[in-house]
């Protein structure tokens, strides 16, 4: 098991990002889905928890075979998917990833949002007080992203919002910018297979870090698209994007998913 805490600051407030997060996830999923790979939304509905109150539950299938490194493709079926389940009680969320072909693999992410610059060192003490973890700051303006994902229009060093006047972030912006918020993410990766555990867990954390960096950059760079939306507006946008994304992804997989699941149960 490899545990890390990521802290990603944004030039937004927690209340503003409530809309931006939903918009970014829907648009990003749609952009990254094509030719049978990407994100299929299976379920998205209100959910009530006795401890956390009202929230939203989503279940997705993430098809990503071609994005795996060659050593990973060699040990998994040609077509497979990761199941994502998320419980959103904003400003607290829980996200879990599992794979039917890899029963000893899982990712567990707890997220909390606060209006500060990542200075709360005890935000997860109750969840992981006895576990050692590395704290990793992610800078949306200055950290490098994989070249294939770079777009100048989504670079916070160049982008400036017309609606908010925020942007063109420079080194050290976290120390002076107002408003500012932080996404705190406690990420646990497990792959309990001898000989591959360390390699796989480290690789997954690298992928998670890249996704967090890209997603938060996009959420800010798209701020003028979502800033005037209400919660009803963004839920309608989310619904439409899910429908369009499912069409892009599901046509190729709809006839094979049941076969995949029966094969997995047989092999298990």
Coordinates of C-alpha atoms in Angstrom, one line a residue:
X1 CA 0.0 0.0 0.0
X2 CA 1.3 3.4 -0.9
X3 CA -0.3 6.5 0.6
X4 CA 0.2 10.1 -0.5
X5 CA -1.5 13.4 0.3
X6 CA -1.8 15.8 -2.6
X7 CA -2.5 19.5 -2.2
X8 CA -3.6 21.5 -5.2
X9 CA -4.4 25.2 -4.8
X10 CA -6.7 27.2 -7.1
X11 CA -7.3 31.0 -7.6
X12 CA -11.0 30.4 -6.7
X13 CA -13.2 30.0 -3.6
X14 CA -14.5 26.6 -2.4
X15 CA -18.1 27.8 -3.2
X16 CA -17.0 28.7 -6.8
X17 CA -15.2 25.5 -7.4
X18 CA -18.3 23.5 -6.5
X19 CA -19.6 24.3 -10.0
X20 CA -16.2 24.3 -11.7
X21 CA -15.4 20.8 -10.5
X22 CA -18.6 19.3 -12.0
X23 CA -18.2 21.2 -15.3
X24 CA -14.5 20.2 -15.6
X25 CA -15.1 16.5 -14.9
X26 CA -17.9 16.3 -17.5
X27 CA -16.1 18.2 -20.2
X28 CA -12.8 16.5 -19.6
X29 CA -14.4 13.0 -19.8
X30 CA -16.1 13.9 -23.0
X31 CA -12.8 15.2 -24.6
X32 CA -10.8 12.2 -23.5
X33 CA -13.4 9.6 -24.8
X34 CA -13.1 8.4 -28.4
X35 CA -13.2 5.2 -30.4
X36 CA -14.4 3.0 -27.7
X37 CA -12.1 4.3 -25.0
X38 CA -12.9 6.8 -22.2
X39 CA -15.6 7.2 -19.6
X40 CA -19.0 5.6 -19.6
X41 CA -21.4 6.9 -17.0
X42 CA -23.4 4.0 -15.5
X43 CA -25.2 5.8 -12.7
X44 CA -25.5 9.4 -11.5
X45 CA -28.2 10.1 -8.9
X46 CA -28.8 11.9 -5.5
X47 CA -27.6 10.0 -2.5
X48 CA -28.1 10.5 1.3
X49 CA -25.6 9.4 3.9
X50 CA -26.4 9.3 7.6
X51 CA -23.1 11.0 8.5
X52 CA -22.3 13.3 5.5
X53 CA -25.9 14.3 4.5
X54 CA -27.1 14.8 1.0
X55 CA -24.8 14.1 -1.9
X56 CA -24.5 12.6 -5.3
X57 CA -23.4 9.1 -6.2
X58 CA -21.9 8.3 -9.6
X59 CA -20.6 5.0 -11.1
X60 CA -18.5 5.0 -14.2
X61 CA -16.5 2.6 -16.3
X62 CA -13.2 3.9 -17.5
X63 CA -11.9 2.1 -20.7
X64 CA -8.2 2.8 -21.1
X65 CA -6.2 -0.2 -22.4
X66 CA -4.3 1.8 -25.0
X67 CA -3.1 4.3 -22.3
X68 CA -1.4 1.5 -20.3
X69 CA 2.4 1.0 -20.5
X70 CA 3.5 -2.0 -22.5
X71 CA 4.4 -4.1 -19.4
X72 CA 0.9 -3.6 -18.1
X73 CA -0.8 -4.4 -21.4
X74 CA 1.0 -7.7 -21.4
X75 CA -0.8 -8.9 -18.3
X76 CA -4.3 -7.6 -18.8
X77 CA -7.0 -8.5 -21.4
X78 CA -7.2 -6.6 -24.6
X79 CA -10.4 -4.9 -23.5
X80 CA -11.1 -4.1 -19.9
X81 CA -12.3 -1.3 -17.7
X82 CA -11.8 0.2 -14.3
X83 CA -14.9 0.9 -12.2
X84 CA -15.1 4.3 -10.6
X85 CA -17.5 4.9 -7.7
X86 CA -17.8 8.4 -6.2
X87 CA -19.8 9.9 -3.4
X88 CA -19.8 13.7 -3.6
X89 CA -20.8 15.4 -0.3
X90 CA -19.1 18.6 -1.3
X91 CA -16.8 19.9 0.2
X92 CA -16.0 16.3 1.0
X93 CA -15.8 13.5 -1.5
X94 CA -14.9 9.8 -1.6
X95 CA -13.8 8.1 -4.8
X96 CA -12.9 4.4 -5.3
X97 CA -11.4 2.6 -8.3
X98 CA -11.4 -1.2 -8.8
X99 CA -10.9 -3.6 -11.6
X100 CA -12.6 -7.0 -12.0
X101 CA -9.5 -8.5 -13.7
X102 CA -7.2 -7.3 -10.9
X103 CA -9.0 -8.1 -7.6
X104 CA -6.0 -7.1 -5.5
X105 CA -5.8 -3.6 -7.1
X106 CA -7.7 -0.5 -5.7
X107 CA -7.4 3.2 -5.4
X108 CA -9.1 5.1 -2.6
X109 CA -9.3 8.9 -2.7
X110 CA -10.7 11.2 0.0
X111 CA -10.9 14.9 -0.8
X112 CA -11.6 17.9 1.3
X113 CA -11.8 21.5 0.1
X114 CA -10.8 24.5 2.2
X115 CA -10.4 28.3 1.5
X116 CA -6.6 28.4 2.3
X117 CA -3.3 27.9 0.5
X118 CA -2.7 24.3 1.6
X119 CA -1.6 25.2 5.1
X120 CA -3.8 22.8 7.0
X121 CA -1.5 20.0 8.1
X122 CA -4.0 18.1 10.2
X123 CA -7.0 18.0 7.7
X124 CA -6.8 14.2 7.4
X125 CA -5.6 13.3 10.9
X126 CA -8.8 11.5 11.8
X127 CA -8.7 9.4 8.6
X128 CA -5.0 8.5 8.6
X129 CA -3.5 9.6 11.9
X130 CA -1.5 6.4 12.3
X131 CA -0.3 6.0 8.7
X132 CA 2.8 7.7 7.3
X133 CA 2.2 9.6 4.1
X134 CA 4.1 11.9 1.8
X135 CA 2.7 15.4 1.3
X136 CA 3.0 16.5 -2.3
X137 CA 2.1 20.1 -3.4
X138 CA 0.9 20.4 -7.0
X139 CA 1.3 23.9 -8.6
X140 CA -1.1 24.4 -11.5
X141 CA 1.0 27.2 -12.9
X142 CA 4.6 26.0 -12.6
X143 CA 4.6 22.2 -12.6
X144 CA 5.2 20.6 -15.9
X145 CA 2.6 18.4 -17.5
X146 CA 3.2 15.7 -20.2
X147 CA 3.8 17.4 -23.5
X148 CA 1.0 15.6 -25.3
X149 CA -1.5 17.3 -22.9
X150 CA -0.2 20.8 -23.1
X151 CA -2.4 23.6 -24.5
X152 CA -1.4 27.2 -24.2
X153 CA -5.0 28.2 -23.8
X154 CA -5.1 26.0 -20.6
X155 CA -1.8 27.3 -19.2
X156 CA -2.5 29.4 -16.1
X157 CA 0.7 31.3 -16.8
X158 CA -0.9 32.7 -20.0
X159 CA -4.6 32.4 -19.4
X160 CA -6.5 35.4 -17.9
X161 CA -10.2 35.2 -17.1
X162 CA -12.4 37.9 -18.6
X163 CA -15.1 37.4 -16.1
X164 CA -13.0 37.3 -12.9
X165 CA -9.8 39.1 -13.9
X166 CA -7.8 36.3 -12.4
X167 CA -5.0 34.6 -14.2
X168 CA -1.5 34.8 -15.7
X169 CA -0.2 33.2 -12.5
X170 CA 3.4 33.6 -11.8
X171 CA 5.8 31.6 -9.6
X172 CA 4.9 32.1 -5.9
X173 CA 1.3 33.0 -6.7
X174 CA 0.0 30.9 -3.9
X175 CA 1.6 33.2 -1.3
X176 CA -0.1 36.4 -2.5
X177 CA -3.3 35.5 -4.5
X178 CA -6.8 36.1 -3.3
X179 CA -9.1 34.4 -3.4
X180 CA -7.4 31.0 -2.9
X181 CA -8.6 27.5 -2.1
X182 CA -7.0 24.1 -1.8
X183 CA -8.1 20.6 -2.8
X184 CA -6.6 18.2 -0.3
X185 CA -6.6 14.6 -1.6
X186 CA -5.6 11.6 0.4
X187 CA -4.8 8.9 -2.1
X188 CA -4.2 5.2 -1.2
X189 CA -3.0 2.8 -3.9
X190 CA -3.0 -0.9 -3.3
X191 CA -1.7 -3.7 -5.6
X192 CA -0.9 -6.7 -3.5
X193 CA 0.9 -8.8 -6.0
X194 CA 4.4 -9.9 -5.1
X195 CA 7.1 -8.7 -7.4
X196 CA 4.9 -6.0 -9.0
X197 CA 3.5 -4.1 -6.0
X198 CA 6.0 -1.3 -5.8
X199 CA 6.3 -0.8 -9.5
X200 CA 2.5 -0.7 -10.1
X201 CA 1.8 1.5 -7.0
X202 CA 4.4 4.1 -8.0
X203 CA 3.2 4.1 -11.6
X204 CA -0.4 4.7 -10.5
X205 CA 0.6 7.6 -8.2
X206 CA 2.4 9.2 -11.2
X207 CA -0.7 8.8 -13.3
X208 CA -2.9 10.2 -10.5
X209 CA -0.7 13.2 -10.1
X210 CA -0.7 14.0 -13.8
X211 CA -4.5 13.7 -13.9
X212 CA -4.9 16.0 -10.9
X213 CA -2.6 18.6 -12.4
X214 CA -4.3 18.6 -15.8
X215 CA -7.8 18.6 -14.4
X216 CA -7.3 21.5 -12.0
X217 CA -5.5 23.5 -14.7
X218 CA -8.5 22.9 -17.0
X219 CA -11.0 23.8 -14.3
X220 CA -9.4 27.2 -13.9
X221 CA -8.8 27.8 -17.7
X222 CA -12.5 27.1 -18.4
X223 CA -13.7 29.4 -15.6
X224 CA -15.3 31.8 -18.0
X225 CA -17.4 28.9 -19.4
X226 CA -18.9 27.8 -16.0
X227 CA -18.6 30.9 -13.8
X228 CA -22.2 32.2 -14.3
X229 CA -23.7 28.7 -14.0
X230 CA -26.1 27.7 -11.2
X231 CA -26.1 24.2 -9.8
X232 CA -29.2 23.4 -11.9
X233 CA -27.3 24.7 -15.0
X234 CA -24.2 22.5 -14.4
X235 CA -26.3 19.4 -13.6
X236 CA -28.1 19.8 -16.9
X237 CA -24.7 20.3 -18.7
X238 CA -23.4 17.2 -16.9
X239 CA -26.4 15.2 -18.0
X240 CA -26.0 16.2 -21.6
X241 CA -22.3 15.5 -21.6
X242 CA -22.8 12.1 -20.0
X243 CA -25.3 11.2 -22.8
X244 CA -22.9 12.3 -25.5
X245 CA -19.9 10.7 -23.9
X246 CA -21.7 7.4 -23.5
X247 CA -22.5 7.3 -27.2
X248 CA -18.9 7.8 -28.1
X249 CA -17.7 5.0 -25.7
X250 CA -20.5 2.5 -25.4
X251 CA -21.2 1.5 -29.0
X252 CA -18.0 -0.5 -29.2
X253 CA -18.4 -2.1 -25.7
X254 CA -22.1 -2.6 -25.2
X255 CA -22.0 -6.1 -26.6
X256 CA -18.8 -7.2 -24.9
X257 CA -19.2 -6.0 -21.3
X258 CA -21.3 -8.9 -20.2
X259 CA -18.8 -11.3 -21.7
X260 CA -15.9 -9.5 -20.0
X261 CA -17.6 -9.8 -16.6
X262 CA -18.4 -13.5 -17.1
X263 CA -14.8 -14.2 -18.1
X264 CA -13.5 -12.4 -15.1
X265 CA -15.7 -14.4 -12.7
X266 CA -14.7 -17.6 -14.4
X267 CA -11.0 -16.8 -14.1
X268 CA -11.4 -15.8 -10.5

